[in-house]
PDB file of N, CA and C in Angstrom:
ATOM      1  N   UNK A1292      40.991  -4.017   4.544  1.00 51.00           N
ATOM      2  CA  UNK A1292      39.786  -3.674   3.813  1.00 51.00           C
ATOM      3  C   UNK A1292      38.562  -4.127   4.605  1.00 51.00           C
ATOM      4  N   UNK A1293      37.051  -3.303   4.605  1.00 52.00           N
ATOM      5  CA  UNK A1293      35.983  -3.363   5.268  1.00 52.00           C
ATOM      6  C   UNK A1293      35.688  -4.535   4.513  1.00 52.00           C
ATOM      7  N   UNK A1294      34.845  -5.827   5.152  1.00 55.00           N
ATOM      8  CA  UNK A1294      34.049  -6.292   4.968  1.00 55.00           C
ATOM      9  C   UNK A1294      32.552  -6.108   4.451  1.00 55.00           C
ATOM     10  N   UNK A1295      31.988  -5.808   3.564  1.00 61.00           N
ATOM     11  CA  UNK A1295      30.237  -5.338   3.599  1.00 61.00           C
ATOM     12  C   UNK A1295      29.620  -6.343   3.635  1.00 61.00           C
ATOM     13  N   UNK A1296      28.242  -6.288   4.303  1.00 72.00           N
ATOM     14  CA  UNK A1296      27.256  -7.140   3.787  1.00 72.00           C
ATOM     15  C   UNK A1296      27.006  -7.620   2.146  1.00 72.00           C
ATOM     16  N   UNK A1297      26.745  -8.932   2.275  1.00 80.00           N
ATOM     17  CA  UNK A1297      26.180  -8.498   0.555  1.00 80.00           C
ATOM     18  C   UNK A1297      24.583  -9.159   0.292  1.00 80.00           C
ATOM     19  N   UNK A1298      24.233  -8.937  -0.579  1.00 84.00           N
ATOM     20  CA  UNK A1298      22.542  -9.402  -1.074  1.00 84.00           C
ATOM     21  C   UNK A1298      22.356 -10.049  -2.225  1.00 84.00           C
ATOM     22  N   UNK A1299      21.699 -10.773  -2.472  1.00 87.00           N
ATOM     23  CA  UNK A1299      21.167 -11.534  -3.937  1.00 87.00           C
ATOM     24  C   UNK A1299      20.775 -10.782  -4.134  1.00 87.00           C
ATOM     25  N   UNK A1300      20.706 -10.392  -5.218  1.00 91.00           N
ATOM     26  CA  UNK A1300      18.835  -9.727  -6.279  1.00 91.00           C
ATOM     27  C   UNK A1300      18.864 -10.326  -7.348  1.00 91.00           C
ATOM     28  N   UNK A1301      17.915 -10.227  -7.586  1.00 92.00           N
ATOM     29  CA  UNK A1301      17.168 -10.974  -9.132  1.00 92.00           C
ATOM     30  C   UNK A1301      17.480  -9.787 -10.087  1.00 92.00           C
ATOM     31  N   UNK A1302      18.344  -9.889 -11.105  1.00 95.00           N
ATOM     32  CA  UNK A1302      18.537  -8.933 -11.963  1.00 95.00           C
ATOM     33  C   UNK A1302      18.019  -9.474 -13.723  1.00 95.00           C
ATOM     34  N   UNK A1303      17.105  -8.991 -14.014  1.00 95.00           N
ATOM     35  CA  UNK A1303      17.345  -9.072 -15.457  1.00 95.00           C
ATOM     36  C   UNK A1303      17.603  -8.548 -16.531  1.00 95.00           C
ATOM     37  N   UNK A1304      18.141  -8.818 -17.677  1.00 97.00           N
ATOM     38  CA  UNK A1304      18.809  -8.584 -18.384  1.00 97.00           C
ATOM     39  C   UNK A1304      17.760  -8.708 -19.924  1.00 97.00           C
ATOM     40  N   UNK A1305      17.613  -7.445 -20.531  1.00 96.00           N
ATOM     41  CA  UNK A1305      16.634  -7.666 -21.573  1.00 96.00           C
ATOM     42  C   UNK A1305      17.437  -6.622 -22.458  1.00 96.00           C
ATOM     43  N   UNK A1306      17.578  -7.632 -23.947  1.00 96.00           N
ATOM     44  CA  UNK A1306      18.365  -7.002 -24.823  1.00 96.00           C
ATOM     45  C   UNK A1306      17.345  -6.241 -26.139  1.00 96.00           C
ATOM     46  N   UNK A1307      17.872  -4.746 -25.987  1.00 91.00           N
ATOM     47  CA  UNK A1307      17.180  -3.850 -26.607  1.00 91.00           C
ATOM     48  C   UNK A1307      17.856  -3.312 -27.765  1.00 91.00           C
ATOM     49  N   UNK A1308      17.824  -3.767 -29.233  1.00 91.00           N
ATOM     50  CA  UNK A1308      18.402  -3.559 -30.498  1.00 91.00           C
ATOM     51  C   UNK A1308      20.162  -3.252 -29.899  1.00 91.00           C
ATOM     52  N   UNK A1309      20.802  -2.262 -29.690  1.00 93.00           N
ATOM     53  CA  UNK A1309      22.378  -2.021 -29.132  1.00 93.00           C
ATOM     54  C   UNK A1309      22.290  -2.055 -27.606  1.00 93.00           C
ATOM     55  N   UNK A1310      21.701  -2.108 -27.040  1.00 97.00           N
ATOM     56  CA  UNK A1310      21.827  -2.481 -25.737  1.00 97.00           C
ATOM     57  C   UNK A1310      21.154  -3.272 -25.130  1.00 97.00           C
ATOM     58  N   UNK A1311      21.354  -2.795 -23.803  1.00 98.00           N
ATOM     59  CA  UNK A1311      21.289  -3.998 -23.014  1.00 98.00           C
ATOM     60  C   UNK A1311      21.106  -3.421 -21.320  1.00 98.00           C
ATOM     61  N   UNK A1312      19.559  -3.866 -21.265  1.00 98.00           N
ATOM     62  CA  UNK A1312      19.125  -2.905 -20.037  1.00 98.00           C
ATOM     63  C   UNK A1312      19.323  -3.908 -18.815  1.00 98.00           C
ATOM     64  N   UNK A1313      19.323  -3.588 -17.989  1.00 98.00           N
ATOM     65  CA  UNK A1313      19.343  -4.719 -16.519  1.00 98.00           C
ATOM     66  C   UNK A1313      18.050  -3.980 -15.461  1.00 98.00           C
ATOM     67  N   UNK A1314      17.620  -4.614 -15.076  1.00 97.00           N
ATOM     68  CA  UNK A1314      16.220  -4.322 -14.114  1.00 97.00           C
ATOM     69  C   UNK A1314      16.155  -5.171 -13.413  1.00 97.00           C
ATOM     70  N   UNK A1315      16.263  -4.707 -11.445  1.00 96.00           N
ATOM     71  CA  UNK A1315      16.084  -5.374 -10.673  1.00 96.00           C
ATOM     72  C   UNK A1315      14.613  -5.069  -9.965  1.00 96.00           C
ATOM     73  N   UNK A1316      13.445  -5.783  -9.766  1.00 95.00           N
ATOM     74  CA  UNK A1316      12.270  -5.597  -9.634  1.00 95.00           C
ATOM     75  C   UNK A1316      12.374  -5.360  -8.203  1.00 95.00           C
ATOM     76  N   UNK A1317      13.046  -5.964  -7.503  1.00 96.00           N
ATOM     77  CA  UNK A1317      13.311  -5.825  -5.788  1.00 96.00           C
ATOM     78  C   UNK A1317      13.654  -4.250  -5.360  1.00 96.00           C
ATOM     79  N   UNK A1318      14.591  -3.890  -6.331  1.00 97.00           N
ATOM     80  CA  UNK A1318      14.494  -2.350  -5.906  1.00 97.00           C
ATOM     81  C   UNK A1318      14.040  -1.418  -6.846  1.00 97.00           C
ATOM     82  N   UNK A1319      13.418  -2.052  -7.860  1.00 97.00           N
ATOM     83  CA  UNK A1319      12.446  -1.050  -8.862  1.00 97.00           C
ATOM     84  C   UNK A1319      13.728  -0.107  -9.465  1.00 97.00           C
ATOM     85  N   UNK A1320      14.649  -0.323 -10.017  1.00 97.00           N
ATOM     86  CA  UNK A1320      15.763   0.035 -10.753  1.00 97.00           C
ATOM     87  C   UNK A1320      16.176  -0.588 -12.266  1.00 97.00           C
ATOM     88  N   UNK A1321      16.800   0.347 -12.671  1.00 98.00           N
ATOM     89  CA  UNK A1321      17.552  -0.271 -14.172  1.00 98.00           C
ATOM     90  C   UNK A1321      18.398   1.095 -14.629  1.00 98.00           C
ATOM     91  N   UNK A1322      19.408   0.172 -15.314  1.00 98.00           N
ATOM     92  CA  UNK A1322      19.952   0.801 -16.080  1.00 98.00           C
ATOM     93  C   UNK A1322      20.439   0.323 -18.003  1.00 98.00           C
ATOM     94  N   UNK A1323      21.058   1.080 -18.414  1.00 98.00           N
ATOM     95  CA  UNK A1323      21.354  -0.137 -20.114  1.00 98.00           C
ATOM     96  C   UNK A1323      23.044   0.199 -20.173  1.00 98.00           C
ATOM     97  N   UNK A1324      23.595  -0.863 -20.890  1.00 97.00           N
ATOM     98  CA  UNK A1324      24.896  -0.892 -21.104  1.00 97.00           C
ATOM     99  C   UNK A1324      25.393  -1.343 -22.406  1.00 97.00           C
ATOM    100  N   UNK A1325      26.133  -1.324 -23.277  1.00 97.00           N
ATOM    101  CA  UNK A1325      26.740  -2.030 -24.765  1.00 97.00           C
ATOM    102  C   UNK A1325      26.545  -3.652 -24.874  1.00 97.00           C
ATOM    103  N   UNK A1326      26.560  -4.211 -23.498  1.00 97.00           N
ATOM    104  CA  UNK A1326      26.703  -5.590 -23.573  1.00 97.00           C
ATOM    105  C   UNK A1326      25.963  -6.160 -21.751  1.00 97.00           C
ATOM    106  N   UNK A1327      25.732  -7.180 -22.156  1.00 97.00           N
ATOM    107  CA  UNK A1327      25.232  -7.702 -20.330  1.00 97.00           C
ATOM    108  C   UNK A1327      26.334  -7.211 -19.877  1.00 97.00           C
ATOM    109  N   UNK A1328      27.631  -7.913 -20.244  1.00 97.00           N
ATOM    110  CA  UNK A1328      28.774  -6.831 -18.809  1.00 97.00           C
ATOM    111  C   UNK A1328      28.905  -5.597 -18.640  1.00 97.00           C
ATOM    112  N   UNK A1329      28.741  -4.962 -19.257  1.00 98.00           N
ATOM    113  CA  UNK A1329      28.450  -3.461 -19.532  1.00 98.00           C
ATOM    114  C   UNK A1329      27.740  -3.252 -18.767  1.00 98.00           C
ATOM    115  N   UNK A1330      26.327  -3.611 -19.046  1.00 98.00           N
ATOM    116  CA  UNK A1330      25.116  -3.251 -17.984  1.00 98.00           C
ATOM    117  C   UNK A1330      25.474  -3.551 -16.695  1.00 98.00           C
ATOM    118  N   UNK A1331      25.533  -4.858 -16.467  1.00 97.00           N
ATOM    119  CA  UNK A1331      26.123  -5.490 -14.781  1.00 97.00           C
ATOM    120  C   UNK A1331      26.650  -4.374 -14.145  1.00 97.00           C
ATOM    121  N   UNK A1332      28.338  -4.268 -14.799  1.00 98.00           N
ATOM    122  CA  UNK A1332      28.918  -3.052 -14.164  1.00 98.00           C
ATOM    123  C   UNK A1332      28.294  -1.991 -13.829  1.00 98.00           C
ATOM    124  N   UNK A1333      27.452  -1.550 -14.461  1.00 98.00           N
ATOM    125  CA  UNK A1333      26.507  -0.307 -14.408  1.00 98.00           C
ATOM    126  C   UNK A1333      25.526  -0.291 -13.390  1.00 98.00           C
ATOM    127  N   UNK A1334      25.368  -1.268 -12.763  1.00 98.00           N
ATOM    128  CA  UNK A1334      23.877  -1.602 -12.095  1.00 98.00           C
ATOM    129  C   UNK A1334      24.523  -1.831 -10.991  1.00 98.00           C
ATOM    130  N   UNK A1335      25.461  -2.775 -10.863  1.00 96.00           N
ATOM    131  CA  UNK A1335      26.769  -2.470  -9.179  1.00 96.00           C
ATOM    132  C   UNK A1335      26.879  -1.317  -8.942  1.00 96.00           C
ATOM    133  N   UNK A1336      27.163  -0.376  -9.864  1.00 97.00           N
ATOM    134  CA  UNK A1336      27.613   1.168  -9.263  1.00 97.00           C
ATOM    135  C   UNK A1336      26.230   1.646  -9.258  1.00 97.00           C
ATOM    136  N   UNK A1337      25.141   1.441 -10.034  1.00 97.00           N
ATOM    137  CA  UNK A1337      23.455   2.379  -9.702  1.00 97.00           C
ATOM    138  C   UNK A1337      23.351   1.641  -8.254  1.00 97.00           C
ATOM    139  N   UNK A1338      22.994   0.224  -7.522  1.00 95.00           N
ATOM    140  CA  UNK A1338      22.995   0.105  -6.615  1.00 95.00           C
ATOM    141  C   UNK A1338      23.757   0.309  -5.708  1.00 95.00           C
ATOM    142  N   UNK A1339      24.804   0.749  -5.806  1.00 94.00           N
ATOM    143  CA  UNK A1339      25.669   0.930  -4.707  1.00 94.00           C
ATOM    144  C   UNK A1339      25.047   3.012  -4.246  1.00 94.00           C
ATOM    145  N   UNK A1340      24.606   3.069  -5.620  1.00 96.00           N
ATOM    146  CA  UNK A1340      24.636   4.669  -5.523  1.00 96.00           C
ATOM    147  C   UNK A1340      22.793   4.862  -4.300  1.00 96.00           C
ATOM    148  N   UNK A1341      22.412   3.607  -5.216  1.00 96.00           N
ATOM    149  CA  UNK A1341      20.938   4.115  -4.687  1.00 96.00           C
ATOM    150  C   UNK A1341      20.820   3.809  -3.209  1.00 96.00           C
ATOM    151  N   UNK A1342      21.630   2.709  -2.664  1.00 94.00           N
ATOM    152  CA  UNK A1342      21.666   2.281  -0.931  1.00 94.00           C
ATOM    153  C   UNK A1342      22.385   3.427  -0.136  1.00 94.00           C
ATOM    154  N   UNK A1343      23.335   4.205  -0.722  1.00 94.00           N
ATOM    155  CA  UNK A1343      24.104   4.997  -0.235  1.00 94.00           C
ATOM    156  C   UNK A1343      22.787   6.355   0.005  1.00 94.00           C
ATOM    157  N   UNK A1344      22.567   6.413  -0.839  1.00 96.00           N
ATOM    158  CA  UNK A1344      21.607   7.411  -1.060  1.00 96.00           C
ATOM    159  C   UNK A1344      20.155   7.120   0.150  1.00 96.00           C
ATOM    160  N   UNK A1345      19.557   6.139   0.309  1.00 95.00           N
ATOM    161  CA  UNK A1345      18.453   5.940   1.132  1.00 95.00           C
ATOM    162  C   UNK A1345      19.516   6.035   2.474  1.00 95.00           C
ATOM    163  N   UNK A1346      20.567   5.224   2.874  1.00 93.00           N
ATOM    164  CA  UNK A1346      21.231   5.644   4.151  1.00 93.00           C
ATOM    165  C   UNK A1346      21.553   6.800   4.476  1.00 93.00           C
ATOM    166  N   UNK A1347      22.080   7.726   3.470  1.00 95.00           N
ATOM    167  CA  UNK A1347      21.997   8.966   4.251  1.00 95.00           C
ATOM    168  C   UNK A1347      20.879   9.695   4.140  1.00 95.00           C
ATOM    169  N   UNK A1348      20.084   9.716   3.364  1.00 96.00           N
ATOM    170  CA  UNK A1348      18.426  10.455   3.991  1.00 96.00           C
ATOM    171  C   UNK A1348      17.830   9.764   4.778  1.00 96.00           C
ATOM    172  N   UNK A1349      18.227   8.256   5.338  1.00 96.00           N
ATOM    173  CA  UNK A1349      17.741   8.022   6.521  1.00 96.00           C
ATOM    174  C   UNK A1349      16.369   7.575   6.050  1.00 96.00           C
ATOM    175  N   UNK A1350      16.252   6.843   4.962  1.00 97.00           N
ATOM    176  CA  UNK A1350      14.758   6.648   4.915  1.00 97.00           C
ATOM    177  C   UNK A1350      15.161   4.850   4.265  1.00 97.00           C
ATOM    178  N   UNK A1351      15.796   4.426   4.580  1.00 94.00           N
ATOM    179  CA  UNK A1351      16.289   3.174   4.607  1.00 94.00           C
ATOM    180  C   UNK A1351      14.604   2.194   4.626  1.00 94.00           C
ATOM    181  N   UNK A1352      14.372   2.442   6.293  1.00 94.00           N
ATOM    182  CA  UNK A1352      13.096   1.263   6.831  1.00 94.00           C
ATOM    183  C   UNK A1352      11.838   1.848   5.707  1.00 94.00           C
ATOM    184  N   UNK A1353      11.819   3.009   5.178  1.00 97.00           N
ATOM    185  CA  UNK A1353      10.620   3.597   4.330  1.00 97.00           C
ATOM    186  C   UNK A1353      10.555   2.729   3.008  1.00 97.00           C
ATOM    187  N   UNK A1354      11.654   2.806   2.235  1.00 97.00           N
ATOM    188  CA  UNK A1354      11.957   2.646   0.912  1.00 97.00           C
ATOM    189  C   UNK A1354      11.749   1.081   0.863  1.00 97.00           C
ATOM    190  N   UNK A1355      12.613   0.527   1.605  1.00 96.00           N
ATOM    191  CA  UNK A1355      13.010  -0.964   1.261  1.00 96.00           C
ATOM    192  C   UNK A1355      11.778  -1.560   1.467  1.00 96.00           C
ATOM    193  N   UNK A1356      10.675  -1.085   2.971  1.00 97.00           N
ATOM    194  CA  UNK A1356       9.347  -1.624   2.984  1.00 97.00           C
ATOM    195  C   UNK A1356       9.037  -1.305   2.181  1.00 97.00           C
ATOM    196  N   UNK A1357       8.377  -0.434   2.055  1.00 97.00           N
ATOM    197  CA  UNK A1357       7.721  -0.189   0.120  1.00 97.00           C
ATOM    198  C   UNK A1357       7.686  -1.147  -0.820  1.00 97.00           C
ATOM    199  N   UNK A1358       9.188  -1.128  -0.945  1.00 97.00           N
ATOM    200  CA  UNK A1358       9.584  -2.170  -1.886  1.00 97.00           C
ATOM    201  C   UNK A1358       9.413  -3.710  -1.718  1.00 97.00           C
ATOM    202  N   UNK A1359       8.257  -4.081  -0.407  1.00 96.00           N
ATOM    203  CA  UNK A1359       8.477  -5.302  -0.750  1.00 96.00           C
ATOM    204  C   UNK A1359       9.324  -6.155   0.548  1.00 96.00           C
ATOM    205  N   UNK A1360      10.584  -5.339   0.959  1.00 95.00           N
ATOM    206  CA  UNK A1360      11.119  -6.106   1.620  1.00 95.00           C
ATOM    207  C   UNK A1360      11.074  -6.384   3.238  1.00 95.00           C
ATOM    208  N   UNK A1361      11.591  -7.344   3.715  1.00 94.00           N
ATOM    209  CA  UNK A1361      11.298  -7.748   5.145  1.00 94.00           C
ATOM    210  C   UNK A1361      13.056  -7.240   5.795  1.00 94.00           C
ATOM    211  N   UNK A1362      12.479  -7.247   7.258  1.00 91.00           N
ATOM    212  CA  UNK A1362      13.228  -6.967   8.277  1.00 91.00           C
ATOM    213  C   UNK A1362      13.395  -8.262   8.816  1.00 91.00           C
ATOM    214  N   UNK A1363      14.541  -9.130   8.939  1.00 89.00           N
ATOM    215  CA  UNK A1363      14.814 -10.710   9.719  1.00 89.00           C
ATOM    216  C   UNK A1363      15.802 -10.055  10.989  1.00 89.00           C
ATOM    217  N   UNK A1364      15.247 -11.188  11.912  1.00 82.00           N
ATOM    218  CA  UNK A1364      15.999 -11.133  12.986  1.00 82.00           C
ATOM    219  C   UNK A1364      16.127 -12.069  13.705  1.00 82.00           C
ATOM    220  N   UNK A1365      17.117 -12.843  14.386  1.00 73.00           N
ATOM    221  CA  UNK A1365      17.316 -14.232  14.494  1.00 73.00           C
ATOM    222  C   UNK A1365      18.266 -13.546  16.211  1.00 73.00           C
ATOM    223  N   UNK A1366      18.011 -14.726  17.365  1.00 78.00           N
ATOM    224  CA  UNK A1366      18.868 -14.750  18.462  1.00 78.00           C
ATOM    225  C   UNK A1366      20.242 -14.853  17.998  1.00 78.00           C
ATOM    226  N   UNK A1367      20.982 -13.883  18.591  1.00 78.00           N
ATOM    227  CA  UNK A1367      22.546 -13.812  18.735  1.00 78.00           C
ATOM    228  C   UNK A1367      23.059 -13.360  17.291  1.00 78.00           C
ATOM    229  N   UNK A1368      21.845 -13.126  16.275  1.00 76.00           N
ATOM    230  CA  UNK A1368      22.322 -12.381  15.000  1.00 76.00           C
ATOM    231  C   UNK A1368      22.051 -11.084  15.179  1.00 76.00           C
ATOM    232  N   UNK A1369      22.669 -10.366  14.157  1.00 80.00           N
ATOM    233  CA  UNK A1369      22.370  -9.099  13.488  1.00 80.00           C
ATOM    234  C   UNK A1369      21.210  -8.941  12.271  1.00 80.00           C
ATOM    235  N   UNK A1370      20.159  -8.063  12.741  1.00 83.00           N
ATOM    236  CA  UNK A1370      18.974  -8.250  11.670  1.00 83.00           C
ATOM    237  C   UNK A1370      19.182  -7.549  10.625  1.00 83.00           C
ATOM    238  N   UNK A1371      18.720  -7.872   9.549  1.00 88.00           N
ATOM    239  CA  UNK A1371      18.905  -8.115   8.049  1.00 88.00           C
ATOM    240  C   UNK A1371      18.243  -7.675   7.292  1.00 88.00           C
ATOM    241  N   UNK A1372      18.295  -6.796   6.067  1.00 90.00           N
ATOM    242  CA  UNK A1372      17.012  -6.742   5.373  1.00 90.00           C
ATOM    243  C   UNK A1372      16.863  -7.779   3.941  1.00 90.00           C
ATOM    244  N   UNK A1373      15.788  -8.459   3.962  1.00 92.00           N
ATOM    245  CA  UNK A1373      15.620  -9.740   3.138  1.00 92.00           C
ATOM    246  C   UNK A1373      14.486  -8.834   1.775  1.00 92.00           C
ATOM    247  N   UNK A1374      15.193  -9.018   0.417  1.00 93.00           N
ATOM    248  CA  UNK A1374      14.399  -8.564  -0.767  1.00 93.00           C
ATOM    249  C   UNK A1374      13.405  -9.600  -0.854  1.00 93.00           C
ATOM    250  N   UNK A1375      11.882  -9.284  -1.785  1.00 94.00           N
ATOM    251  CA  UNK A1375      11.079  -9.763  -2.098  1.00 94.00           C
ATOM    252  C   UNK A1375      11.297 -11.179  -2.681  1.00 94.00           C
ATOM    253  N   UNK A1376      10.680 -12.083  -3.025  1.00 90.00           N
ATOM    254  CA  UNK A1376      10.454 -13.322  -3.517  1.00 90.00           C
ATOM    255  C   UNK A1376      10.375 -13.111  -4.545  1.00 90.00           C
ATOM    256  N   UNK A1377      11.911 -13.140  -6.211  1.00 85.00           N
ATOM    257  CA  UNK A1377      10.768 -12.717  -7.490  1.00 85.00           C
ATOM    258  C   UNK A1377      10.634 -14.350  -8.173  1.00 85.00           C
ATOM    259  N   UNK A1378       9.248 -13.942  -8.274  1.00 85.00           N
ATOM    260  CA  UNK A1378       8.934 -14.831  -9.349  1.00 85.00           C
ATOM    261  C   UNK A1378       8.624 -14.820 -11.248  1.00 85.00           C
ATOM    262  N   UNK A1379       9.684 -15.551 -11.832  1.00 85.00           N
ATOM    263  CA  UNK A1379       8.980 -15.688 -13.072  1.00 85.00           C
ATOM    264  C   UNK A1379       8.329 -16.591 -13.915  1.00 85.00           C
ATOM    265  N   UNK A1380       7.208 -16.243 -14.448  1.00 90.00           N
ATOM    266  CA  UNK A1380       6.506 -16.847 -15.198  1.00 90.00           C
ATOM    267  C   UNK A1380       6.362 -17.007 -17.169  1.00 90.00           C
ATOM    268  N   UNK A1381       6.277 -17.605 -17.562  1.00 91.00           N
ATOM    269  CA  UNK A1381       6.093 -17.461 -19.104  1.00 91.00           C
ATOM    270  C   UNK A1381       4.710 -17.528 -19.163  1.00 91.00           C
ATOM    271  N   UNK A1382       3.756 -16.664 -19.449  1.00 92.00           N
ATOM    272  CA  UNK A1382       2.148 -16.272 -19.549  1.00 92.00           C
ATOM    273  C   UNK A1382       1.976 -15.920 -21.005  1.00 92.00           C
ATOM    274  N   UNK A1383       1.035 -16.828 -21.575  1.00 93.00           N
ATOM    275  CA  UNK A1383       0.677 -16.489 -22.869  1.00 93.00           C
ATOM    276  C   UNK A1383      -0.753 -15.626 -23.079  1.00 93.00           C
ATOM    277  N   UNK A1384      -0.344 -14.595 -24.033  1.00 92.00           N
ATOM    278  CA  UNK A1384      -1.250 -13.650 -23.835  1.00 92.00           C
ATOM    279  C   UNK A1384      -1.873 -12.783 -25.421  1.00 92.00           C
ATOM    280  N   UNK A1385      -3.267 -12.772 -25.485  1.00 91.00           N
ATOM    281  CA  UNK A1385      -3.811 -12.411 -26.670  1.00 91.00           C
ATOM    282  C   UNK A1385      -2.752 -11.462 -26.930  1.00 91.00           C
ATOM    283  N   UNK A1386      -2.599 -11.150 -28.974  1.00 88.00           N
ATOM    284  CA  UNK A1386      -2.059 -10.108 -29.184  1.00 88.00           C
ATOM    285  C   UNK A1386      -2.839  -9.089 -30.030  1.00 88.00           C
ATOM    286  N   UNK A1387      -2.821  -7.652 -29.591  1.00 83.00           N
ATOM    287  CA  UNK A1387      -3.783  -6.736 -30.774  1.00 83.00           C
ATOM    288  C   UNK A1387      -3.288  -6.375 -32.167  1.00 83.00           C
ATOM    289  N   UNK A1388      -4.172  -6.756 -32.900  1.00 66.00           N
ATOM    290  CA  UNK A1388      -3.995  -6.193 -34.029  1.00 66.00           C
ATOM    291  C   UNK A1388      -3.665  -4.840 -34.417  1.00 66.00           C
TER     292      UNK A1388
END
């Protein structure tokens, strides 16, 4: 069996009355599922679909910059593409009537 690269992302998970959406801000994606595992599963196969998809249109260096991310490259390595920094915050914020 192939070896792949693999990547962190910051995935979150926000529960919507029967479901349960997952949104990764690094690649501006989501999907919803019955349960967080539900979703998870769902969001392995949307990302697997959406990298497959930028590699063969070949717009790989377009998309991922866009998005935020860096190109690393280190002596005697293989360069890398590194996702954004996410940060979260709890911000309290007027509400409208």
């Amino acid at each position: 069996m192939i070896s792949l690269p693999t990547i962190k992302l910051t995935v979150n998970f926000i529960k919507d009355r029967k479901q349960v959406i997952a949104y990764s801000p690094a690649l501006d994606i989501s999907t919803v599922g019955k349960s967080e595992e539900h979703a998870k599963k769902r969001f392995q196969k949307l990302v697997h679909i959406f990298l497959k998809d930028i590699f063969e249109r070949n717009v790989v260096k377009e998309v991922l910059t866009e998005l935020g991310w860096k190109k690393t490259s280190a002596p005697n390595r293989k360069s890398e593409w590194v996702p954004p920094q996410v940060r979260s915050i709890n911000l309290q914020v007027p509400m409208l009537a």
